[in-house]
PDB file of C-alpha atoms in Angstrom:
ATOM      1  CA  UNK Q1172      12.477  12.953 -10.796  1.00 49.00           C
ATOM      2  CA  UNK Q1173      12.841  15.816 -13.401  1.00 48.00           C
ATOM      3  CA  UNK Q1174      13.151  19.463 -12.203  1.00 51.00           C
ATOM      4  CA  UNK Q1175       9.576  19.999 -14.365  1.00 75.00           C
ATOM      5  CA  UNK Q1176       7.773  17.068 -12.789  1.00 77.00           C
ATOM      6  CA  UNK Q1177       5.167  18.678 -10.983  1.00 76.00           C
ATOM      7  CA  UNK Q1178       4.573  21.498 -14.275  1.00 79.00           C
ATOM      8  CA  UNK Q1179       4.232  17.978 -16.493  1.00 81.00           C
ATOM      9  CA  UNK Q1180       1.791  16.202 -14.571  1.00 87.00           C
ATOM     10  CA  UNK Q1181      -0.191  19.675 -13.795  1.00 80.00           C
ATOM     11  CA  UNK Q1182      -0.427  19.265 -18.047  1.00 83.00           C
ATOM     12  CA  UNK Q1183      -1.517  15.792 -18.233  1.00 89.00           C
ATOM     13  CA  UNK Q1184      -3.773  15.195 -15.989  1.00 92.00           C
ATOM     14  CA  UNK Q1185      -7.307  14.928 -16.612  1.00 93.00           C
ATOM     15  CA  UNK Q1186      -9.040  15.228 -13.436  1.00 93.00           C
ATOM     16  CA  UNK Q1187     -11.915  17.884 -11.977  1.00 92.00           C
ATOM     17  CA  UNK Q1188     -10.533  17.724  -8.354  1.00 92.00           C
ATOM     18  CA  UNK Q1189      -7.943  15.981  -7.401  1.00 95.00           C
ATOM     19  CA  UNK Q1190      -4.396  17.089  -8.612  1.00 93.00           C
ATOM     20  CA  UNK Q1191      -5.637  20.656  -9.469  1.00 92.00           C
ATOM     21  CA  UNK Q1192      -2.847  21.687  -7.056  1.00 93.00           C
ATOM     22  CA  UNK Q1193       0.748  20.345  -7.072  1.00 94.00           C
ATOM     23  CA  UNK Q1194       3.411  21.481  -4.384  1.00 94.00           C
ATOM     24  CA  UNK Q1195       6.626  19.186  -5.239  1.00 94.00           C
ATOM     25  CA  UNK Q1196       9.799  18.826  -2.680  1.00 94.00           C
ATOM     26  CA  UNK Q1197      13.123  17.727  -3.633  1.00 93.00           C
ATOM     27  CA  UNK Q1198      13.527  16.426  -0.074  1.00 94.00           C
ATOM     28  CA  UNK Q1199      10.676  16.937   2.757  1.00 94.00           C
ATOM     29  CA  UNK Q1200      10.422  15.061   6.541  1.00 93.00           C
ATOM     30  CA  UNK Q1201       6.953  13.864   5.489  1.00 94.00           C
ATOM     31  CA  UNK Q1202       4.166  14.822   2.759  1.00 94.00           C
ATOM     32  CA  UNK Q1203       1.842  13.667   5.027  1.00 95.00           C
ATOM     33  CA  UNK Q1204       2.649  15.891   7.615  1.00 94.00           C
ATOM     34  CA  UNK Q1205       3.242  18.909   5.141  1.00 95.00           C
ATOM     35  CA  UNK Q1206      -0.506  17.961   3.902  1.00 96.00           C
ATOM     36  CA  UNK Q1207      -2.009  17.861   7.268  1.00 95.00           C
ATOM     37  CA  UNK Q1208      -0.498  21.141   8.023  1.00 95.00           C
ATOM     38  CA  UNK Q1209      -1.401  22.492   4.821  1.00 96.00           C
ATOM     39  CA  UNK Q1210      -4.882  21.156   5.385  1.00 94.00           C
ATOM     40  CA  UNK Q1211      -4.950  23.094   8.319  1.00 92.00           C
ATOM     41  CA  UNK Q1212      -4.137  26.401   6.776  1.00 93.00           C
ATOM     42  CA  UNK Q1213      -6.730  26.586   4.554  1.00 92.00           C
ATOM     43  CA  UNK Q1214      -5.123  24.584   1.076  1.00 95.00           C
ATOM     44  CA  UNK Q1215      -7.810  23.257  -0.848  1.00 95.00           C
ATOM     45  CA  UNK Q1216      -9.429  19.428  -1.290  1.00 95.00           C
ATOM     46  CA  UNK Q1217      -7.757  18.104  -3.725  1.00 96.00           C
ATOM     47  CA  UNK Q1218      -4.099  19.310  -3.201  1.00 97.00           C
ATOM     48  CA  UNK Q1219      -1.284  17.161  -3.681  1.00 97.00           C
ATOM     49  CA  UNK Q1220       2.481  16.714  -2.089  1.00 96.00           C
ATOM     50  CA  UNK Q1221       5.099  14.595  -3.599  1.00 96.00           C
ATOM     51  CA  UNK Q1222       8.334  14.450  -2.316  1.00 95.00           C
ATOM     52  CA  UNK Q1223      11.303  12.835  -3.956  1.00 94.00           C
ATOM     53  CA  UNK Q1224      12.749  11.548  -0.803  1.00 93.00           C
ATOM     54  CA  UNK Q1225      11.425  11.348   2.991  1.00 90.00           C
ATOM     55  CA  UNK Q1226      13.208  12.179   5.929  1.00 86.00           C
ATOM     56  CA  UNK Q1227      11.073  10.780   8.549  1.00 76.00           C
ATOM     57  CA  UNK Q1228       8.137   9.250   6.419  1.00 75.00           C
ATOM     58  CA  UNK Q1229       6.146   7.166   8.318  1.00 79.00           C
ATOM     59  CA  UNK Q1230       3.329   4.587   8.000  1.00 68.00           C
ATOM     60  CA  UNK Q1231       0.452   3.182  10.569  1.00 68.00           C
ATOM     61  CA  UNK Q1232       0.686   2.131  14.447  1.00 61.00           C
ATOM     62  CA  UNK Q1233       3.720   4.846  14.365  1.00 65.00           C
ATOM     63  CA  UNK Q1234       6.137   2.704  12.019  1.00 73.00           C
ATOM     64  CA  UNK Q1235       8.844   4.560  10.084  1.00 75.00           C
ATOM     65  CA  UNK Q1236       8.430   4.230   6.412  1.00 75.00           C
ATOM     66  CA  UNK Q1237      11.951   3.944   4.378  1.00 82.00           C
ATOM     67  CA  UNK Q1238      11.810   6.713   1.686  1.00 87.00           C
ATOM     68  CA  UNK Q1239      14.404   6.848  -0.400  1.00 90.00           C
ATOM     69  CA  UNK Q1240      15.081   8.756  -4.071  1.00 93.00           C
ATOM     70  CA  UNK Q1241      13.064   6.979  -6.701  1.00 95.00           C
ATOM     71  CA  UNK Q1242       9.770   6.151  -4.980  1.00 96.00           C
ATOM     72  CA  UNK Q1243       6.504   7.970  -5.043  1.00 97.00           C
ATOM     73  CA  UNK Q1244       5.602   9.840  -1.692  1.00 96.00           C
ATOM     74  CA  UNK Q1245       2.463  11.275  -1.824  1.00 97.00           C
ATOM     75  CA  UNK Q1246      -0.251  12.749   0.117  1.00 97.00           C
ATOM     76  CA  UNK Q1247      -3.431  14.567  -0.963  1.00 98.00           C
ATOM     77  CA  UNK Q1248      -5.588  16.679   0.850  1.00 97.00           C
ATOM     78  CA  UNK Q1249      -9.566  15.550   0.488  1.00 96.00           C
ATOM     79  CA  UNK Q1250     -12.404  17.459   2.011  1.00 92.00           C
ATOM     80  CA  UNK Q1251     -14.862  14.777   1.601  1.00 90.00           C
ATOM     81  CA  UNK Q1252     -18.698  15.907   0.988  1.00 85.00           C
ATOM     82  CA  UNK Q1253     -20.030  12.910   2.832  1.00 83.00           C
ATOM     83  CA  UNK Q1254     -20.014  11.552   6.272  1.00 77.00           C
ATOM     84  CA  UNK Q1255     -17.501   9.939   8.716  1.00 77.00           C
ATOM     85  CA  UNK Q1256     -18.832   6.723   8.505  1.00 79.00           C
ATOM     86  CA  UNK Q1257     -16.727   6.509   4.597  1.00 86.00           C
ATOM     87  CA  UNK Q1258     -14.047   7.433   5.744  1.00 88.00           C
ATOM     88  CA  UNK Q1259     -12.019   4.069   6.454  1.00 88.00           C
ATOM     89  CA  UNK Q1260     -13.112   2.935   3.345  1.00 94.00           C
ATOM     90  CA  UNK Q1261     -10.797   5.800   1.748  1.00 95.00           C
ATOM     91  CA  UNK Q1262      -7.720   3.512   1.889  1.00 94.00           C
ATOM     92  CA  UNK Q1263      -9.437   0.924   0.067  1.00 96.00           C
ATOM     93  CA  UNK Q1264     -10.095   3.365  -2.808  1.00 97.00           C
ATOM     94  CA  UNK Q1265      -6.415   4.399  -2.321  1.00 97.00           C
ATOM     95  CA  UNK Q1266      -5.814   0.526  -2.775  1.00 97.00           C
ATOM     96  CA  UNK Q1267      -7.401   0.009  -5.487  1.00 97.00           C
ATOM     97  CA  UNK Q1268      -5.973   3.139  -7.491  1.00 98.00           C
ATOM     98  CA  UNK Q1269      -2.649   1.475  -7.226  1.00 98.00           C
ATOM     99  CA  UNK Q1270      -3.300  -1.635  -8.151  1.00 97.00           C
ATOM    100  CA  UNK Q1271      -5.145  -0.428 -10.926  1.00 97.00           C
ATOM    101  CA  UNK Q1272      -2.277   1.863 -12.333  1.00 98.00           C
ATOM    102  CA  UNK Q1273       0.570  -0.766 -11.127  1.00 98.00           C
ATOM    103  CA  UNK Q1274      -1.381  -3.227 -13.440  1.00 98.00           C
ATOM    104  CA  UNK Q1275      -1.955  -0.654 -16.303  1.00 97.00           C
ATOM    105  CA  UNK Q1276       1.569   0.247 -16.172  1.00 97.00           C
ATOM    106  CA  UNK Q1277       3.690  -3.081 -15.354  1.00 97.00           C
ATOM    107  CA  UNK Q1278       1.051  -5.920 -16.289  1.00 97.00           C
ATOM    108  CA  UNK Q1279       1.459  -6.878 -12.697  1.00 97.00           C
ATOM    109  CA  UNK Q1280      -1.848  -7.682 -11.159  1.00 97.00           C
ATOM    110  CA  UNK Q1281      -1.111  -6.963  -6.980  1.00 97.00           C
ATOM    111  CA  UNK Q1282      -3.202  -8.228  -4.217  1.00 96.00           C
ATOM    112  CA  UNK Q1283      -4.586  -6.089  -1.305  1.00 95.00           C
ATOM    113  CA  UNK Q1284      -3.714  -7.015   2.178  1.00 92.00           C
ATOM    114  CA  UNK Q1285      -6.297  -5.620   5.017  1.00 93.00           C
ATOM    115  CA  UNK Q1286      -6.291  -2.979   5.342  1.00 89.00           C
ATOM    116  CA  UNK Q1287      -3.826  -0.801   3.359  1.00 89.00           C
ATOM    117  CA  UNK Q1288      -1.224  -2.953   1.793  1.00 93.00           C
ATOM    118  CA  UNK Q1289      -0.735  -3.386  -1.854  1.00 96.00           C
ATOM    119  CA  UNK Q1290       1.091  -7.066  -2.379  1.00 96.00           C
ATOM    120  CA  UNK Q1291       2.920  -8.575  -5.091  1.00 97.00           C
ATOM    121  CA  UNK Q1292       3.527 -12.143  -5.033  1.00 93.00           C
ATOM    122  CA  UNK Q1293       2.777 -11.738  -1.173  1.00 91.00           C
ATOM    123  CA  UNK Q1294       5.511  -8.603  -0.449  1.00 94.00           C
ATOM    124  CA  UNK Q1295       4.541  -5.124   0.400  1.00 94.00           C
ATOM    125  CA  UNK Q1296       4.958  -2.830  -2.533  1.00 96.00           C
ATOM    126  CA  UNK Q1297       3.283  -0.048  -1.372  1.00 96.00           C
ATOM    127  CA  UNK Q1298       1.003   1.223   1.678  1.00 94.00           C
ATOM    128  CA  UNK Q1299      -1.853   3.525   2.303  1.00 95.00           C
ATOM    129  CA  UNK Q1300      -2.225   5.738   5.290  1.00 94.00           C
ATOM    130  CA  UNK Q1301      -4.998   7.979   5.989  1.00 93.00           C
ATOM    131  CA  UNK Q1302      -5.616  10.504   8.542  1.00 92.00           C
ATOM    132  CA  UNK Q1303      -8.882  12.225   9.323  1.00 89.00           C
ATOM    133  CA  UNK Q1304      -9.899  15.218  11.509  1.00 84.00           C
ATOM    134  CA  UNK Q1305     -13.591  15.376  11.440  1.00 74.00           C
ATOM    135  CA  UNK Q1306     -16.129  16.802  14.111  1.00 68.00           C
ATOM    136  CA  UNK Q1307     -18.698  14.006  15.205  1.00 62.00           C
ATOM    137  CA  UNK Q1308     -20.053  13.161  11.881  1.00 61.00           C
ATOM    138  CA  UNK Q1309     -19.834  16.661  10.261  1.00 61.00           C
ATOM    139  CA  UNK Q1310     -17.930  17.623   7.553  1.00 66.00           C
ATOM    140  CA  UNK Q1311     -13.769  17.490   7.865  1.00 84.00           C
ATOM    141  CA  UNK Q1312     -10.514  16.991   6.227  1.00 92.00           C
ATOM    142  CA  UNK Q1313      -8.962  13.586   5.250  1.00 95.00           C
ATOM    143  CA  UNK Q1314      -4.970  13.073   3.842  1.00 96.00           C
ATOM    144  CA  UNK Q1315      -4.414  10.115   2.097  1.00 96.00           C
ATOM    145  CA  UNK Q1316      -1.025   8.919   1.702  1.00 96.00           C
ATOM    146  CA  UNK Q1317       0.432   6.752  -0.698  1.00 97.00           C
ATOM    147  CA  UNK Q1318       4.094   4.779  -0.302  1.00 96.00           C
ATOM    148  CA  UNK Q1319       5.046   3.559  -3.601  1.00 97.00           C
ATOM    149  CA  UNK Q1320       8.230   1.405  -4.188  1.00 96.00           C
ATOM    150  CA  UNK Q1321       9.243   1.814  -7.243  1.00 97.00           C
ATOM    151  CA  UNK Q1322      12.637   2.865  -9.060  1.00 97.00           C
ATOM    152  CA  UNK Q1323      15.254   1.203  -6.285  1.00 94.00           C
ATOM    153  CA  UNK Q1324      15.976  -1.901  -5.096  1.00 92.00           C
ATOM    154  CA  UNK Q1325      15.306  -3.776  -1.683  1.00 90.00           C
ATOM    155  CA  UNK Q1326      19.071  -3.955  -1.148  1.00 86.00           C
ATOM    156  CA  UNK Q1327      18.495  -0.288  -0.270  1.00 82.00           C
ATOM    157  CA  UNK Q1328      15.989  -0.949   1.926  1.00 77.00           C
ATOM    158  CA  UNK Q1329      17.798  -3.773   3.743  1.00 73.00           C
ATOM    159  CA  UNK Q1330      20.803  -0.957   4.015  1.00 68.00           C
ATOM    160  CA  UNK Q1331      18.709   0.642   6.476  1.00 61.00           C
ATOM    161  CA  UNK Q1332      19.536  -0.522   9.954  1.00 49.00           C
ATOM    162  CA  UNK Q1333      16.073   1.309  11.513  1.00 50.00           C
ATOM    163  CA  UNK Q1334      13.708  -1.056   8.652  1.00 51.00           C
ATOM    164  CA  UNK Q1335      12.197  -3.612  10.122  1.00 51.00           C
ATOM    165  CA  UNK Q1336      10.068  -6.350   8.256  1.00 49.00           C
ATOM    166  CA  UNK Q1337      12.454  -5.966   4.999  1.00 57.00           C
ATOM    167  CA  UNK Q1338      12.299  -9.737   3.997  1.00 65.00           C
ATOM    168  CA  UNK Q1339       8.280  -8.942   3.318  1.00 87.00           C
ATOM    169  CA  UNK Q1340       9.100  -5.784   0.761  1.00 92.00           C
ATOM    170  CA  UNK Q1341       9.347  -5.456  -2.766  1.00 95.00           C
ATOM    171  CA  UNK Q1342      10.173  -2.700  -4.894  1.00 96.00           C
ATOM    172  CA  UNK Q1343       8.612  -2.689  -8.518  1.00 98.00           C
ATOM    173  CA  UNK Q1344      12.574  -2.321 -10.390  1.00 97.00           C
ATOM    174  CA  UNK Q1345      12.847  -5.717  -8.703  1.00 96.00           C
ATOM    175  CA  UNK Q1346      10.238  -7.290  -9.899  1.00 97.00           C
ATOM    176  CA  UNK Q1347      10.214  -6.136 -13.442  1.00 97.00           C
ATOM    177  CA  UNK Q1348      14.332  -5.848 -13.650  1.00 96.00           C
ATOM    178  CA  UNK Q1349      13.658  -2.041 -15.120  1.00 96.00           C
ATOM    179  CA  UNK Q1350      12.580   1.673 -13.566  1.00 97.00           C
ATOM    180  CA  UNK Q1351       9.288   3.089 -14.842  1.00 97.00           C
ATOM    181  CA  UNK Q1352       8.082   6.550 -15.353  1.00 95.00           C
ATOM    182  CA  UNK Q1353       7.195   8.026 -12.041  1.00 95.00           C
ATOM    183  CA  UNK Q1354       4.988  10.464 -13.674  1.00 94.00           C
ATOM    184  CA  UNK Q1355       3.012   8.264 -16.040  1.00 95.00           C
ATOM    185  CA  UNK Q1356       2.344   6.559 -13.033  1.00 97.00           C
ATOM    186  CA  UNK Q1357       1.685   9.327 -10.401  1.00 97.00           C
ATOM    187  CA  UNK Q1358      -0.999  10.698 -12.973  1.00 97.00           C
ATOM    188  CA  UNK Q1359      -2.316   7.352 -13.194  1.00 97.00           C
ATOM    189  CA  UNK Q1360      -2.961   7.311  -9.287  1.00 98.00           C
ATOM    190  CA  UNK Q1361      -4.483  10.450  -9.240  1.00 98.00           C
ATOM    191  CA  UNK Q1362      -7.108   9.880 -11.891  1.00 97.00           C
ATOM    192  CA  UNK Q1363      -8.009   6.204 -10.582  1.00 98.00           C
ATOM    193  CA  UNK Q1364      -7.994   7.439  -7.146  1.00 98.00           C
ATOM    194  CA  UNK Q1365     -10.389  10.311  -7.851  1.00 97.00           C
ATOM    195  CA  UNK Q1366     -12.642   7.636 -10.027  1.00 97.00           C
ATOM    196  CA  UNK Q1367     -12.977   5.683  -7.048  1.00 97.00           C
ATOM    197  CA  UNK Q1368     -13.432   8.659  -4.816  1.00 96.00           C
ATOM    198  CA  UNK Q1369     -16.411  10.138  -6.940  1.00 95.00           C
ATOM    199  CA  UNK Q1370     -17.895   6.447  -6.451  1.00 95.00           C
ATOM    200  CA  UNK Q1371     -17.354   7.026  -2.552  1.00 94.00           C
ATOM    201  CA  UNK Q1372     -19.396  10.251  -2.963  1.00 92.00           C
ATOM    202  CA  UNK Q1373     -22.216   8.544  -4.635  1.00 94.00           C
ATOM    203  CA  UNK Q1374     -22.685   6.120  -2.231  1.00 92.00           C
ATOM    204  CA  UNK Q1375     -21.231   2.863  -3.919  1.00 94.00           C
ATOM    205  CA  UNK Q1376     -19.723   1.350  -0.794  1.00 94.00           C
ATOM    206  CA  UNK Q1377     -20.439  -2.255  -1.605  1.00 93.00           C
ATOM    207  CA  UNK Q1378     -18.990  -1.720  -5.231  1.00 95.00           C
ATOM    208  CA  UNK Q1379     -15.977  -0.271  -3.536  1.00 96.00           C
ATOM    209  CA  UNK Q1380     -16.047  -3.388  -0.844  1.00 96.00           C
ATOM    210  CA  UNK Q1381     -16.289  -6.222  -3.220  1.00 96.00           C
ATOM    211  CA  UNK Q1382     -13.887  -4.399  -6.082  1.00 96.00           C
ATOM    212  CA  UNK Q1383     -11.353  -4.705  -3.243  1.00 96.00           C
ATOM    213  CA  UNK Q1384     -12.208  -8.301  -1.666  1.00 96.00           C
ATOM    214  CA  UNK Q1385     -11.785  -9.581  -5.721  1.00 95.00           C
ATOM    215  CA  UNK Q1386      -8.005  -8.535  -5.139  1.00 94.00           C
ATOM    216  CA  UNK Q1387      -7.472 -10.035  -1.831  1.00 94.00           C
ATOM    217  CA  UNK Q1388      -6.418 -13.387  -0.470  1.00 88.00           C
ATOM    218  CA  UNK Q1389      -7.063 -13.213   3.083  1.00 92.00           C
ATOM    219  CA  UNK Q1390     -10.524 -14.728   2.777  1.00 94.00           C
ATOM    220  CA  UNK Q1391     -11.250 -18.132   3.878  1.00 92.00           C
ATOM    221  CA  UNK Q1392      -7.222 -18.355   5.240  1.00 93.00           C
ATOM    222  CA  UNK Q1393      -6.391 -18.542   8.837  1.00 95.00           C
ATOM    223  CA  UNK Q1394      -5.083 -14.931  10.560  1.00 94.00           C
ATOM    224  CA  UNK Q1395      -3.249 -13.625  13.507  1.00 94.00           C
ATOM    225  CA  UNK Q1396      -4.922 -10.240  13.917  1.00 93.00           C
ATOM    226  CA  UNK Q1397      -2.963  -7.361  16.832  1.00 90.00           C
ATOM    227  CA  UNK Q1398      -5.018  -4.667  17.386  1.00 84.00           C
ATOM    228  CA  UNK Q1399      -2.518  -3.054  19.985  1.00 81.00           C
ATOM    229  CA  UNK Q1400      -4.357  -4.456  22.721  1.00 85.00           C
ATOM    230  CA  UNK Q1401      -5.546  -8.073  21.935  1.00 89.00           C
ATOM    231  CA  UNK Q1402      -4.580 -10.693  19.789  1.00 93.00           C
ATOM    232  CA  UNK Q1403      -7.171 -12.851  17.673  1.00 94.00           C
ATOM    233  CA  UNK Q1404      -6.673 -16.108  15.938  1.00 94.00           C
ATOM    234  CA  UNK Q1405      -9.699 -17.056  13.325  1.00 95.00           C
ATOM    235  CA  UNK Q1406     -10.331 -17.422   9.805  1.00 96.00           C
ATOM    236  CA  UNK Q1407     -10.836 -13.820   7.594  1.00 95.00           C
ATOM    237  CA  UNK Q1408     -14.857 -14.238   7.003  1.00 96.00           C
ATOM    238  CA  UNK Q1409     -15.898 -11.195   5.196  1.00 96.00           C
ATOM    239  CA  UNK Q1410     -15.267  -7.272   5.357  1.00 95.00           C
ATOM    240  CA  UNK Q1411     -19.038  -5.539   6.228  1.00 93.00           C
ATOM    241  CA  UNK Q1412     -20.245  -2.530   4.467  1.00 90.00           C
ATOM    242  CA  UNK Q1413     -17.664  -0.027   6.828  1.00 90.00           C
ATOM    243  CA  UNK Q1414     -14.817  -2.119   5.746  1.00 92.00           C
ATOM    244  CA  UNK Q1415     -14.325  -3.677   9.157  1.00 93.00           C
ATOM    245  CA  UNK Q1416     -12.788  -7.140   8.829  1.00 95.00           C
ATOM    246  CA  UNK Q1417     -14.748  -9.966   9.814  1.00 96.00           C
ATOM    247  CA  UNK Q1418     -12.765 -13.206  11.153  1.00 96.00           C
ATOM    248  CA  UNK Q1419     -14.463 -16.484  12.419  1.00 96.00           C
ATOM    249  CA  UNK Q1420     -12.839 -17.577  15.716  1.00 95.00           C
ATOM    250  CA  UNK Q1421     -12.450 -20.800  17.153  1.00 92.00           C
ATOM    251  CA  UNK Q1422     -15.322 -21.285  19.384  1.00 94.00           C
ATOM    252  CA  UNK Q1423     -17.613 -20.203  16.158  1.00 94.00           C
ATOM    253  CA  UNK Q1424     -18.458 -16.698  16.744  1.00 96.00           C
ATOM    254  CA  UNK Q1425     -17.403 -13.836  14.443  1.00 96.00           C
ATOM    255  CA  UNK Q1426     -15.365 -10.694  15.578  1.00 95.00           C
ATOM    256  CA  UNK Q1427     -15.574  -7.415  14.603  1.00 95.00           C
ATOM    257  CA  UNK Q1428     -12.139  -5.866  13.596  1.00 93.00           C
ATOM    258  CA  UNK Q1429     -12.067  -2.300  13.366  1.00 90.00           C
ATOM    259  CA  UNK Q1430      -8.241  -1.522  13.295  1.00 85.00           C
ATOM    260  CA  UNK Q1431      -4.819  -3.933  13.292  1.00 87.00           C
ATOM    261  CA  UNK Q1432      -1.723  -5.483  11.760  1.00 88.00           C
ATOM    262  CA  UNK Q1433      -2.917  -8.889  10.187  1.00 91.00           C
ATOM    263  CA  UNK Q1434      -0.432 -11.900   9.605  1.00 89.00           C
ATOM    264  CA  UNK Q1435      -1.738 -14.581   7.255  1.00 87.00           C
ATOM    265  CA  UNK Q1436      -1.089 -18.258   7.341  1.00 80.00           C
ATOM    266  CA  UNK Q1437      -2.001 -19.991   3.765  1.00 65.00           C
ATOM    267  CA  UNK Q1438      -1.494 -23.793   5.437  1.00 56.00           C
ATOM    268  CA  UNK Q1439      -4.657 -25.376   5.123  1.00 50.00           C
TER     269      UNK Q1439
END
């Protein structure tokens, strides 16, 4: 990344929350961390971190997240003006913003993997992560983080004795042989993400929902889903209007799934 990239994108952005204010590290242990600590002492919604490399990034269920130079690791601060109830459906709007921008930028259309993966042709390109600290169902503080691979290869990633899963990665220099601009596409993020966010505010869940289920593929296949505690086997039914996964199990009743890692099996 340039020296200047947080002064550039602070001048291109067109945004009336969201990006307002830009802390960039040339090498940080997490932005999400930094974010939640900012958060904490008083930074305002809207405030972004990007580092251009991660020490100890990490992703859901505690998994470290590879974060080398040449990716985008974000996290913004949101101080969301509605109830808790939304606030899972936050890494759907994350979702969507990257597809959106990954598409605008690459011509790549990406599918979305319950519930915060961002596929292309069925590897991981980039993950969500959200954390929340809210008071019963009273105004709080969200983060929202966003893993982007972008301008390095998966040979780097494989390089890494600690990654795990590697086989199901993809950067976006691999799949388009070239790097792209990290700050076209950071400003990109931003704006989409805050598009989708004002929709949050205004109470268009289902839009949200069924903006996200057009870019998935999980519907109607078979699943594995681990929730940490149990293991389900069923078909993915439907997500309902808090974004909670819906799969059909074998005996014909649905289940409710609030929170796990999914696996997918497209054999009919």
């Amino acid at each position: 990344m340039e020296i200047d990239f947080a002064k550039q994108l602070r001048g291109s952005l067109k945004v009336k929350e969201l990006g307002l204010h830009i802390h960039f590290f040339d090498k940080i242990e997490s932005t999400q961390d930094c974010a939640l600590s900012m958060a904490q002492n008083g930074s305002p919604s809207g405030t972004v971190i990007i580092a251009e490399k991660q020490s100890a990034g990490r992703g859901r269920m505690g998994k470290k997240w590879i974060s080398p130079k040449g990716g985008l690791w974000m996290s913004i601060i949101l101080q969301p003006r509605f109830t808790s109830r939304k606030i899972s459906l936050i890494q759907f709007i994350g979702a969507l913003a990257v597809g959106d921008s990954i598409l605008e930028i690459t011509g790549i259309v990406c599918t979305h993997k319950w519930p915060n993966d961002i596929l292309i042709r069925g590897k991981k390109v980039c993950g969500i992560l959200v954390d929340a600290n809210f008071e019963g169902d009273k105004g709080g503080t969200v983060v929202v983080g966003i893993g982007l691979n972008a301008n390095f290869s998966t040979q780097e990633l494989f390089n890494s004795a600690t990654l795990e899963g590697c086989s199901d990665v993809t950067t976006l220099r691999d799949e388009i042989k070239h790097d792209i601009a990290l700050n076209d596409i950071t400003k990109l993020i931003i704006e989409k993400l805050e598009h989708y966010y004002l929709l949050l505010e205004d109470g268009k869940t289902r839009e949200i929902i069924e903006s996200w289920k057009q870019g998935s593929e999980i519907f109607g296949q078979r699943v594995t889903v681990n929730d940490g505690n149990n293991v389900f086997n069923g078909r993915a039914l439907d997500l309902d209007d808090s974004g909670a996964l819906l799969i059909t199990l074998a005996d014909g009743s649905v289940k409710k799934i609030l929170f796990g890692e999914v696996r997918v099996s497209y054999a009919v």
